[in-house]
mmCIF file of C-alpha atoms in Angstrom:
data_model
loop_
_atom_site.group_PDB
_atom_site.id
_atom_site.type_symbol
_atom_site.label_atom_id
_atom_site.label_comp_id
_atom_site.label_asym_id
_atom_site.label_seq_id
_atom_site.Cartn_x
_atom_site.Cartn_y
_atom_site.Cartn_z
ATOM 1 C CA UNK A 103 98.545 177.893 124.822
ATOM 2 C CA UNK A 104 95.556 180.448 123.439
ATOM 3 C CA UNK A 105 92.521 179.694 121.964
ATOM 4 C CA UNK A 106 90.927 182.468 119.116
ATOM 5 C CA UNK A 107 88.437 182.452 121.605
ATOM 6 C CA UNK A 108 89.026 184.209 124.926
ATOM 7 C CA UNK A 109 87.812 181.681 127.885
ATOM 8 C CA UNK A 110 86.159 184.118 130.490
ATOM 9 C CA UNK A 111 84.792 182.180 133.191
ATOM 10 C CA UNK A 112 82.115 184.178 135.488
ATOM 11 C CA UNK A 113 82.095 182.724 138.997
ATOM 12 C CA UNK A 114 78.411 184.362 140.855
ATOM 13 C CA UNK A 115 79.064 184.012 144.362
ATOM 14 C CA UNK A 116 82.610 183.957 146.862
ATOM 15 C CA UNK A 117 82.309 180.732 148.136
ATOM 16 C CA UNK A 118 85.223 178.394 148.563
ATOM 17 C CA UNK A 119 84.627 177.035 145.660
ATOM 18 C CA UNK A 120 84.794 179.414 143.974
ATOM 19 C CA UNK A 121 88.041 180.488 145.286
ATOM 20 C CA UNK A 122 89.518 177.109 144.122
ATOM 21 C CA UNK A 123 88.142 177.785 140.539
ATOM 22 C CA UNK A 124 89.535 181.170 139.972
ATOM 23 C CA UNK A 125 93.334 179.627 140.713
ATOM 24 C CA UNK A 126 92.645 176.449 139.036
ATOM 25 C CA UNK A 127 90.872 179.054 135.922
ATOM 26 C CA UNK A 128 93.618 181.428 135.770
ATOM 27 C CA UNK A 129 95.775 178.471 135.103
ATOM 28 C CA UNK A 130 93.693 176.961 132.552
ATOM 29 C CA UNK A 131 93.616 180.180 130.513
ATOM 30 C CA UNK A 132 90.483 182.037 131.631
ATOM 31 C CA UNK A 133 89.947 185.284 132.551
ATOM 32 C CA UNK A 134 88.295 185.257 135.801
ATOM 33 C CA UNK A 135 85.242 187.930 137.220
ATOM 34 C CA UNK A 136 83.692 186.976 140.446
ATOM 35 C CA UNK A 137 80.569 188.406 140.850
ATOM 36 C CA UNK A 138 79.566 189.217 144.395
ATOM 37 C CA UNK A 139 76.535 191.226 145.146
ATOM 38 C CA UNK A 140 77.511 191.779 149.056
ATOM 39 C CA UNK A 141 80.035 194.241 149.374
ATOM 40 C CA UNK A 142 81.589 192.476 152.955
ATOM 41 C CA UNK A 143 82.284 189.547 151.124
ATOM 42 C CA UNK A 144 83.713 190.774 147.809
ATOM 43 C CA UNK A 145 85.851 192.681 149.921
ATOM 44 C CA UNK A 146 86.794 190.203 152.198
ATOM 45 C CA UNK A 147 87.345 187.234 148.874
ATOM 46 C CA UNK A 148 91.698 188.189 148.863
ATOM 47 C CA UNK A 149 91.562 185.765 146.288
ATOM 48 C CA UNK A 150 89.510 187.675 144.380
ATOM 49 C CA UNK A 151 92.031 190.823 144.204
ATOM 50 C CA UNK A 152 94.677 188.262 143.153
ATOM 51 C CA UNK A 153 93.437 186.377 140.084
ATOM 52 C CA UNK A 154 90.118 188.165 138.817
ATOM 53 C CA UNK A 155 88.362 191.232 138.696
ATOM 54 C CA UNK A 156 85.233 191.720 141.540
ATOM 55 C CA UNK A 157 81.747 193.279 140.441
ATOM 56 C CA UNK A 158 78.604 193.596 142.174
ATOM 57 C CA UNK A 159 77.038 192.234 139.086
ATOM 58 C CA UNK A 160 76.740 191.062 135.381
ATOM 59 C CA UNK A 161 77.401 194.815 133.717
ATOM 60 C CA UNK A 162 76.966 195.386 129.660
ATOM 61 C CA UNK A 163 80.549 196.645 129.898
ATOM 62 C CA UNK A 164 81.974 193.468 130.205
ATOM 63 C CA UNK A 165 82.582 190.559 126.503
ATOM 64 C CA UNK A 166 80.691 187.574 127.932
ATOM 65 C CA UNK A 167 80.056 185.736 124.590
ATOM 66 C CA UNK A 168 83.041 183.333 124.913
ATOM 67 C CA UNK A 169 81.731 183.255 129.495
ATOM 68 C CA UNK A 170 80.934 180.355 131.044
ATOM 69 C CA UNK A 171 78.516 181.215 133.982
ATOM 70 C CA UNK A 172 78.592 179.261 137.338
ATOM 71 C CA UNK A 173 76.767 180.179 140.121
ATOM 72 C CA UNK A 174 78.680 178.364 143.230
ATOM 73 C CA UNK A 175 76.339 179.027 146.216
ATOM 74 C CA UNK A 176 72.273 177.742 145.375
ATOM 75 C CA UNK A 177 71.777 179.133 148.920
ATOM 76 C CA UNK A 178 71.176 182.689 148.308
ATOM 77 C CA UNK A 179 68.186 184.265 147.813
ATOM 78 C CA UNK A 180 69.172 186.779 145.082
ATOM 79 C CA UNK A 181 70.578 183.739 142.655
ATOM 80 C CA UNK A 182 67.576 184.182 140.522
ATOM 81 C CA UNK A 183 68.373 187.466 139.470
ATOM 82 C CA UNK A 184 71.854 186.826 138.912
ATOM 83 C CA UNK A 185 70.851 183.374 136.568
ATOM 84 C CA UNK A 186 68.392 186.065 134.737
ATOM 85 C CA UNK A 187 70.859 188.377 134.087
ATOM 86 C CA UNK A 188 73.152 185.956 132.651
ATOM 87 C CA UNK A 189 70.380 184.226 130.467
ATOM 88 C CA UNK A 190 69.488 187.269 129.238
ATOM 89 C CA UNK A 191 73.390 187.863 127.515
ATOM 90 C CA UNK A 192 75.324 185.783 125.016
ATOM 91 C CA UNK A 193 76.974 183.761 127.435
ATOM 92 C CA UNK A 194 78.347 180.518 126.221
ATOM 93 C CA UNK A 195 77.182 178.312 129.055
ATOM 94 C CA UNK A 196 75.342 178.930 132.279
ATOM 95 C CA UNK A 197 75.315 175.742 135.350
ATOM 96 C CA UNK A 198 74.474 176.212 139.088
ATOM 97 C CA UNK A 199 76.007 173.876 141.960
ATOM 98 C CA UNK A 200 73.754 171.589 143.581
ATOM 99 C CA UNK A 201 72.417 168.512 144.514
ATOM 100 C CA UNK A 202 71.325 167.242 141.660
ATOM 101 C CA UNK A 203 68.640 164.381 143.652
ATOM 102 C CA UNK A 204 66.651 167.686 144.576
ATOM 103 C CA UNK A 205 64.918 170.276 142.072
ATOM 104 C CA UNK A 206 67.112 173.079 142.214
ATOM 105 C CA UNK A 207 65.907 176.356 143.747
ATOM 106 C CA UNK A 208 66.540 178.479 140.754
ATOM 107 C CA UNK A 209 63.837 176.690 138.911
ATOM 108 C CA UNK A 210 61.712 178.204 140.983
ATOM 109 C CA UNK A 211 63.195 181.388 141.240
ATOM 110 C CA UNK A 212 63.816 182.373 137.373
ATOM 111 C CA UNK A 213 59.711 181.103 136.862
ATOM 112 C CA UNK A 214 59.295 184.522 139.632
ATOM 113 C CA UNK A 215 61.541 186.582 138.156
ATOM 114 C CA UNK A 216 59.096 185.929 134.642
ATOM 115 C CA UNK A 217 62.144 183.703 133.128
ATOM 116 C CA UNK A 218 60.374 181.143 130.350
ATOM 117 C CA UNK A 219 60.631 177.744 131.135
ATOM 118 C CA UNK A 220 63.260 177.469 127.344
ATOM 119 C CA UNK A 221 65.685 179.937 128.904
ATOM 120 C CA UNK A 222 65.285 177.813 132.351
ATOM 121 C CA UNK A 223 65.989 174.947 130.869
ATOM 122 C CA UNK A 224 69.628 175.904 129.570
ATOM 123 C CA UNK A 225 70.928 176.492 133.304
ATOM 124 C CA UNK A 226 73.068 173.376 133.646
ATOM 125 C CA UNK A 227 72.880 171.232 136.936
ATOM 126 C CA UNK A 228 74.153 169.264 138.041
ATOM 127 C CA UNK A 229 77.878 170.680 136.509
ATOM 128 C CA UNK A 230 81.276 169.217 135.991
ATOM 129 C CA UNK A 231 82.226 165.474 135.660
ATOM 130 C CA UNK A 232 81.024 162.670 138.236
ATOM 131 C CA UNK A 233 83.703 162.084 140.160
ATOM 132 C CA UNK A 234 82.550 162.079 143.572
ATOM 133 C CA UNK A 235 83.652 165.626 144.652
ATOM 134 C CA UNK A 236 83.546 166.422 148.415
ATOM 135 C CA UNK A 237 86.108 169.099 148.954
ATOM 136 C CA UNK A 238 85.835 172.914 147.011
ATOM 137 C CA UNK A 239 88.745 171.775 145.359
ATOM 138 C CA UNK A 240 87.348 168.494 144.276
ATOM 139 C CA UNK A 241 84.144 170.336 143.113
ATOM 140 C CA UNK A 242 86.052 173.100 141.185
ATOM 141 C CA UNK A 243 88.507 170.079 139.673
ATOM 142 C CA UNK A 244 85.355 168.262 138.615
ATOM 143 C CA UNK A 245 83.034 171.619 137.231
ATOM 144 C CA UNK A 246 86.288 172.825 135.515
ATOM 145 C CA UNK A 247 86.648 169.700 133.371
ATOM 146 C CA UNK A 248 83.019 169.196 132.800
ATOM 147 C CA UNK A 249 83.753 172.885 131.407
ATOM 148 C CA UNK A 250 86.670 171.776 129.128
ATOM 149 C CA UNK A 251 85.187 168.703 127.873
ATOM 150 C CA UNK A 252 82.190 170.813 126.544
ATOM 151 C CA UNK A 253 84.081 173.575 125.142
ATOM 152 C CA UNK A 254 86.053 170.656 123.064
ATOM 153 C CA UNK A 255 82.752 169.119 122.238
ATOM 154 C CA UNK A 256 84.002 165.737 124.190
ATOM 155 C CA UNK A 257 81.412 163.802 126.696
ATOM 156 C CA UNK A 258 84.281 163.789 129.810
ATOM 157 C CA UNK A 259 85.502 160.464 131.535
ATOM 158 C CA UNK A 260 86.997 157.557 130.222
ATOM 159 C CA UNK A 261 85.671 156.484 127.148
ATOM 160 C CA UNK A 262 86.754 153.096 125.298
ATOM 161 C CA UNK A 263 88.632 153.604 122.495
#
């Protein structure tokens, strides 16, 4: 099944995770970019060569209107940058991974890099649907039907009917 739209799904970061998104992604009908800033890993994410293209970052070269962003490591120190960069295109949605009992670090980060507390407030997290992920896979299962129940306008879960 297409969509008029083309799903591209931007994963910033190869993390395991992420490597159970792009599979799960590709499936789902997305076009999958990883962006991965360290050339070691990039290179090292097989995955990656497999199912989606590999950059070092967001480029203008690339249609990200229809992209759903998700940042899958809130570890690294350049993830404001990469959060900027992606606020600052028409990307449909934008969500970090995290624990969502602690302020996330890319609040802090984006208010550095001079981001305004409106474009701040669109990153999503925490993402996906409460299901009580544990595993990568669990976590890219849950994030990638958060990402379908938005895209269909629907809340996710059960609901009564």
């Amino acid at each position: 099944m297409t969509s008029a739209v083309p799903r591209v799904l931007v994963l910033v970061y190869a993390s395991p995770v992420a490597a159970a998104m792009a599979g799960m992604a590709v499936q789902l009908g997305y076009r999958v970019v990883l962006v991965e800033p360290d050339p070691g890993l990039r290179n090292s994410a097989a995955w990656a060569e497999e199912a989606v293209g590999a950059v070092s970052g967001l480029d203008g070269d690339r249609e990200l209107a229809a992209a759903d962003v998700v940042v899958t490591d809130h570890h690294r120190d350049d993830l404001g940058v990469h959060l900027r960069d992606a606020l600052a295109r028409p990307v449909r949605w934008v969500g970090i991974m995290g624990n969502p009992r602690h302020e996330g670090p890319h609040v802090a980060a984006l208010a550095a890099l001079g981001v305004g507390p409106d474009d701040v407030a669109r990153v999503h997290r925490p993402i996906g649907l409460d299901i009580g992920s544990r595993t990568p896979a669990e976590i890219a299962l849950s994030t990638l039907a958060g990402l379908l129940a938005d895209r269909n306008g629907r809340p996710g879960g059960f609901a009564d009917r």
